[in-house]
PDB file of C-alpha atoms in Angstrom:
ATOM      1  CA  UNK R   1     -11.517  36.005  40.634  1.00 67.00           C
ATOM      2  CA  UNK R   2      -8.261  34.627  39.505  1.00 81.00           C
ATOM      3  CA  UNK R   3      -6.699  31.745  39.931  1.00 86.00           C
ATOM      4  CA  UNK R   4      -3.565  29.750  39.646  1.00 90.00           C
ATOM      5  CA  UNK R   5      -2.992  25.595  37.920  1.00 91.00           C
ATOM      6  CA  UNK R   6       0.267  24.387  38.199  1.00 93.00           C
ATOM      7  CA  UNK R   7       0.826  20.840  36.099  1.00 93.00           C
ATOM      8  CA  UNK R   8       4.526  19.211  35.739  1.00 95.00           C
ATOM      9  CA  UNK R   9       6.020  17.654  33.049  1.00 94.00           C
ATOM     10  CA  UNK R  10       9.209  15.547  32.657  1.00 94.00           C
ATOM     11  CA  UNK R  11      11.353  17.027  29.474  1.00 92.00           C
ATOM     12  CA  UNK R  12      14.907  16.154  28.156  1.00 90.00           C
ATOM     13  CA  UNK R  13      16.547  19.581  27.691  1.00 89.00           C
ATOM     14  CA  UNK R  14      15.932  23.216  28.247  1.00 88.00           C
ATOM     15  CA  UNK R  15      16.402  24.135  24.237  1.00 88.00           C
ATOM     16  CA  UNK R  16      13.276  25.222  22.646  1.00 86.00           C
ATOM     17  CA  UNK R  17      13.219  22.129  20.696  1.00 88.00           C
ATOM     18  CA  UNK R  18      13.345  19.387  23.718  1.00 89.00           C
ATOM     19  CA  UNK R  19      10.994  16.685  23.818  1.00 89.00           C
ATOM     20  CA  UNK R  20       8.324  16.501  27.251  1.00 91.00           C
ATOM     21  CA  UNK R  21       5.702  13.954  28.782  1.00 92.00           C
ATOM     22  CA  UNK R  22       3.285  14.534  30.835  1.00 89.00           C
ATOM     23  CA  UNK R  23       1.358  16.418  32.274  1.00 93.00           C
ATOM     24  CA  UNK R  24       1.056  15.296  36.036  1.00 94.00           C
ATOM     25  CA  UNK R  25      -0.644  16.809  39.259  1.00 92.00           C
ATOM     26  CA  UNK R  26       2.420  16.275  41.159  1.00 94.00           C
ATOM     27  CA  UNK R  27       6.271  16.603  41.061  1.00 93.00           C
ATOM     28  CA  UNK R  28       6.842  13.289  42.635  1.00 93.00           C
ATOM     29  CA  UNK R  29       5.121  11.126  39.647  1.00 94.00           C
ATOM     30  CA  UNK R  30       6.702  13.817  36.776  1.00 94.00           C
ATOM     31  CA  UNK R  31      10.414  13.070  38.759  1.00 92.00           C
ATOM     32  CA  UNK R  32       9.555   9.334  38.490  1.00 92.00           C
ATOM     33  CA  UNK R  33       8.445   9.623  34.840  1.00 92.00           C
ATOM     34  CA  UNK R  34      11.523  11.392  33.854  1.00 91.00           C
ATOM     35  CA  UNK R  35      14.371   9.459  35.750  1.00 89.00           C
ATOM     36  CA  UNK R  36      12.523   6.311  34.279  1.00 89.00           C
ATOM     37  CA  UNK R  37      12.807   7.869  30.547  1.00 89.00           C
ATOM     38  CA  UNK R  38      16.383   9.070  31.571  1.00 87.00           C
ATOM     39  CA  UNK R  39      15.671  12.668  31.282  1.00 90.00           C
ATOM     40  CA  UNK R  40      17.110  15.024  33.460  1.00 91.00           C
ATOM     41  CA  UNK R  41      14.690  18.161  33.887  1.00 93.00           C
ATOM     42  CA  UNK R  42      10.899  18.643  35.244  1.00 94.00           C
ATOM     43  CA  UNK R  43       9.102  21.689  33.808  1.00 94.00           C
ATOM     44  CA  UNK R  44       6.420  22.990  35.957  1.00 95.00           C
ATOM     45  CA  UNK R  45       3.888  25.237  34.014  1.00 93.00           C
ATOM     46  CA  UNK R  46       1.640  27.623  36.026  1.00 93.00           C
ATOM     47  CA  UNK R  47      -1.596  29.032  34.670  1.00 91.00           C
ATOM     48  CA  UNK R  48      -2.841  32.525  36.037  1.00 90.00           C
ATOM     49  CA  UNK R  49      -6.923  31.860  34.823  1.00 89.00           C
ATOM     50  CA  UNK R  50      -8.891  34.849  34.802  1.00 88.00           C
ATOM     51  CA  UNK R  51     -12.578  35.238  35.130  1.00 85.00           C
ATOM     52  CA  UNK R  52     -13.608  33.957  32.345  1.00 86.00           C
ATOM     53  CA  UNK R  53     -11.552  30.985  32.328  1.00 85.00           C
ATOM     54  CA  UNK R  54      -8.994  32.745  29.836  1.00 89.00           C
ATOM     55  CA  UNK R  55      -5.625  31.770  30.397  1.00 88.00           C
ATOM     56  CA  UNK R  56      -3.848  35.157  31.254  1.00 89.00           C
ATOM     57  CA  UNK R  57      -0.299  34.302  32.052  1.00 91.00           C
ATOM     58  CA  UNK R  58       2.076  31.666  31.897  1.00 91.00           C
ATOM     59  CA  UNK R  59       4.730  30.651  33.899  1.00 93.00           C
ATOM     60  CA  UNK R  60       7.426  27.743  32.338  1.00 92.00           C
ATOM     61  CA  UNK R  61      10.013  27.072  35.217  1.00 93.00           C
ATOM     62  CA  UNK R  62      12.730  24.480  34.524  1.00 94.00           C
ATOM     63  CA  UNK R  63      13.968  22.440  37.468  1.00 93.00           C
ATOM     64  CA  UNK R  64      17.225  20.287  37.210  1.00 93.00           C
ATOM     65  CA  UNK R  65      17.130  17.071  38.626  1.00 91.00           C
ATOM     66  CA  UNK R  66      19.772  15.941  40.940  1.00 85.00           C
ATOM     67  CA  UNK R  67      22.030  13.002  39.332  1.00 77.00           C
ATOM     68  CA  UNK R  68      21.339   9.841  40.885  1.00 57.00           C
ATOM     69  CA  UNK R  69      24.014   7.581  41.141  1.00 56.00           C
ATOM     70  CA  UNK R  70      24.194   5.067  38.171  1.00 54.00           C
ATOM     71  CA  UNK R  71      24.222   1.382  39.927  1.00 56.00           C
ATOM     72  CA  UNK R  72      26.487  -0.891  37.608  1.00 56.00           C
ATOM     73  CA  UNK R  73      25.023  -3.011  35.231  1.00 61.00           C
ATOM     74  CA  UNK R  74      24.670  -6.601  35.866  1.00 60.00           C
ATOM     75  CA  UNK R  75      26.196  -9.096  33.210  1.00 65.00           C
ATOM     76  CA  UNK R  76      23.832 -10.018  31.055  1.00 78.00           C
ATOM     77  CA  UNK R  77      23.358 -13.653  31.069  1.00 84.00           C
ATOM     78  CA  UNK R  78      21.124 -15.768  29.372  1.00 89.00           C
ATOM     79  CA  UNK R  79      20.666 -19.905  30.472  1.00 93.00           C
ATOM     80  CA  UNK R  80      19.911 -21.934  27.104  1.00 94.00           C
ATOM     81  CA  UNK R  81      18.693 -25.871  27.791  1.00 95.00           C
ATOM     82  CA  UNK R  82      19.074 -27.914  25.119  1.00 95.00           C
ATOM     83  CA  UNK R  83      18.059 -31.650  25.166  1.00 95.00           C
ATOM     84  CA  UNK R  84      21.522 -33.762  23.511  1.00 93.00           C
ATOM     85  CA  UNK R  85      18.740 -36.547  22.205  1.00 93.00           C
ATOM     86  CA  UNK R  86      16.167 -34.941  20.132  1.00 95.00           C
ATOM     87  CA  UNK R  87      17.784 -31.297  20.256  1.00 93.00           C
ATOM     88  CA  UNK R  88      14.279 -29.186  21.591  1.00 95.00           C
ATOM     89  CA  UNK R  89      15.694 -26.396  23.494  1.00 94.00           C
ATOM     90  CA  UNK R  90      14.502 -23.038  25.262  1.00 95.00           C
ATOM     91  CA  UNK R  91      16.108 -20.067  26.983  1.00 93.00           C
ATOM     92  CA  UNK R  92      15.948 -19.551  30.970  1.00 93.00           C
ATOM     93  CA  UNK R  93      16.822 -16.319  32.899  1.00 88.00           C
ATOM     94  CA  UNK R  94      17.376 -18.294  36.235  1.00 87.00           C
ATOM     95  CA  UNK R  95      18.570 -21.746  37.398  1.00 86.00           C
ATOM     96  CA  UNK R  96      15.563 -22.738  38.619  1.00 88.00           C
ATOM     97  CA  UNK R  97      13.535 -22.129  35.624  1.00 91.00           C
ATOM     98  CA  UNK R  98      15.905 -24.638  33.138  1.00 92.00           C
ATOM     99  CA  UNK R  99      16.287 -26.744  35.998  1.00 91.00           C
ATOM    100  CA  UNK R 100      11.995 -27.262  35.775  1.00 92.00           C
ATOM    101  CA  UNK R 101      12.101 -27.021  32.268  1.00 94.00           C
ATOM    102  CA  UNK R 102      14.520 -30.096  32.028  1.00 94.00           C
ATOM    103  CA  UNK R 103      12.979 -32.550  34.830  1.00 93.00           C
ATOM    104  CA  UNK R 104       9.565 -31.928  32.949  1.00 94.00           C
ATOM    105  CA  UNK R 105      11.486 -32.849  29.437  1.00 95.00           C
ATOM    106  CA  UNK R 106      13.071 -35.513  30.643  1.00 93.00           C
ATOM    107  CA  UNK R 107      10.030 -37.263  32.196  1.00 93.00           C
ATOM    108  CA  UNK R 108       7.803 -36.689  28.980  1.00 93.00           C
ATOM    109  CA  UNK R 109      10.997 -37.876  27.088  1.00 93.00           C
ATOM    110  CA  UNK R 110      12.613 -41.479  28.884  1.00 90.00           C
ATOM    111  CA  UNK R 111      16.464 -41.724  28.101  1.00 92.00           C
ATOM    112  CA  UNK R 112      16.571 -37.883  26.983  1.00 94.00           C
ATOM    113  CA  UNK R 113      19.565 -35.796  28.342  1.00 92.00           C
ATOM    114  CA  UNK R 114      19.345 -32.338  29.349  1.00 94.00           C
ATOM    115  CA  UNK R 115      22.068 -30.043  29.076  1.00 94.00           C
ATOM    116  CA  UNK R 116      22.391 -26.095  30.536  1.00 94.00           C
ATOM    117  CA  UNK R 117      24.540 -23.598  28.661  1.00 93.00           C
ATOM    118  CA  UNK R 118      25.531 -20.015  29.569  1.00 92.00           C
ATOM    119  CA  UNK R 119      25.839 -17.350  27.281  1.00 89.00           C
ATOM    120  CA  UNK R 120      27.361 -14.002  28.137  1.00 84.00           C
ATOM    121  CA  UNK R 121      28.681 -11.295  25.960  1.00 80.00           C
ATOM    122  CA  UNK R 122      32.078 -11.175  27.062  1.00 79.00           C
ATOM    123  CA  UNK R 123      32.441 -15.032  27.510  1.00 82.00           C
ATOM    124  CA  UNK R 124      29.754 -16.044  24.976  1.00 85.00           C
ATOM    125  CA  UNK R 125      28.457 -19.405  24.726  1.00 89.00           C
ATOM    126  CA  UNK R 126      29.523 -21.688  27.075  1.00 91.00           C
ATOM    127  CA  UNK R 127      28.390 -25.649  28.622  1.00 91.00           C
ATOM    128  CA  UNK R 128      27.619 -25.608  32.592  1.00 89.00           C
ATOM    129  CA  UNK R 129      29.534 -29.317  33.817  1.00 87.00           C
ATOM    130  CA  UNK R 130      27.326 -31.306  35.649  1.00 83.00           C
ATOM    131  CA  UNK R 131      24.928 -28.421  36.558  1.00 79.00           C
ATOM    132  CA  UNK R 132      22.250 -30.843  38.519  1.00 76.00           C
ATOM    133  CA  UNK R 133      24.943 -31.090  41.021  1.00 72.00           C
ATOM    134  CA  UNK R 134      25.217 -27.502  41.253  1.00 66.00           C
ATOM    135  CA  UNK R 135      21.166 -26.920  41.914  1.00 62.00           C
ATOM    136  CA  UNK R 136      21.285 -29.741  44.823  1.00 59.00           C
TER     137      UNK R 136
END
């Protein structure tokens, strides 16, 4: 008695030389896989097994995945602390975190300053003005 398996895999291009992951059971997790490598077609193979367990036929069908919009890209920003008495410093992604990182420095440290830069690539490297009053 035959039967048919059906597995998915994400792939980049319909050329014969195209690059695929996977496989997976379902459509759902090969879409997933393939919008998160950025590729934009699922390949679902389908195996006609014969009685022996002999793989008789095979079925390759390409499906094109609908283009999602792109959202914009958030500026990339970076928050760099860097204490103006002994000159330790360390990178932040948020407010909070060089806002912690300080308060702990500056207790360890009596009499140390803290200051909070912002780097960005269109702006570059730049000193945040009396940023405790900002975090208040």
């Amino acid at each position: 008695m035959a039967y048919k398996e059906t597995f998915w895999m994400a792939c980049d291009s319909t050329e014969q030389q195209r690059a695929e992951y996977g496989p997976f059971h379902t459509r759902a997790e090969a879409e997933a896989q393939a919008r998160k490598l950025g590729f934009a077609f699922l390949l679902r193979y389908e195996h006609l097994i014969g009685e022996n367990d002999e793989i008789q036929e095979v079925r390759c069908i390409f499906i094109e995945l609908p283009s999602a919009p792109v959202p914009a890209p958030r500026p990339q920003r970076r928050l760099h602390t860097r204490c103006a008495s002994c000159g330790q410093a360390a990178v932040h992604d948020e407010v909070w975190q060089a806002e912690v990182w300080a308060d702990i420095h500056e207790f360890e440290n009596l009499r140390h300053r803290v200051r909070l830069f912002e780097q960005t690539r269109s702006e570059g490297l730049k000193e945040i003005e009396d940023w405790r009053d900002l975090c208040a």
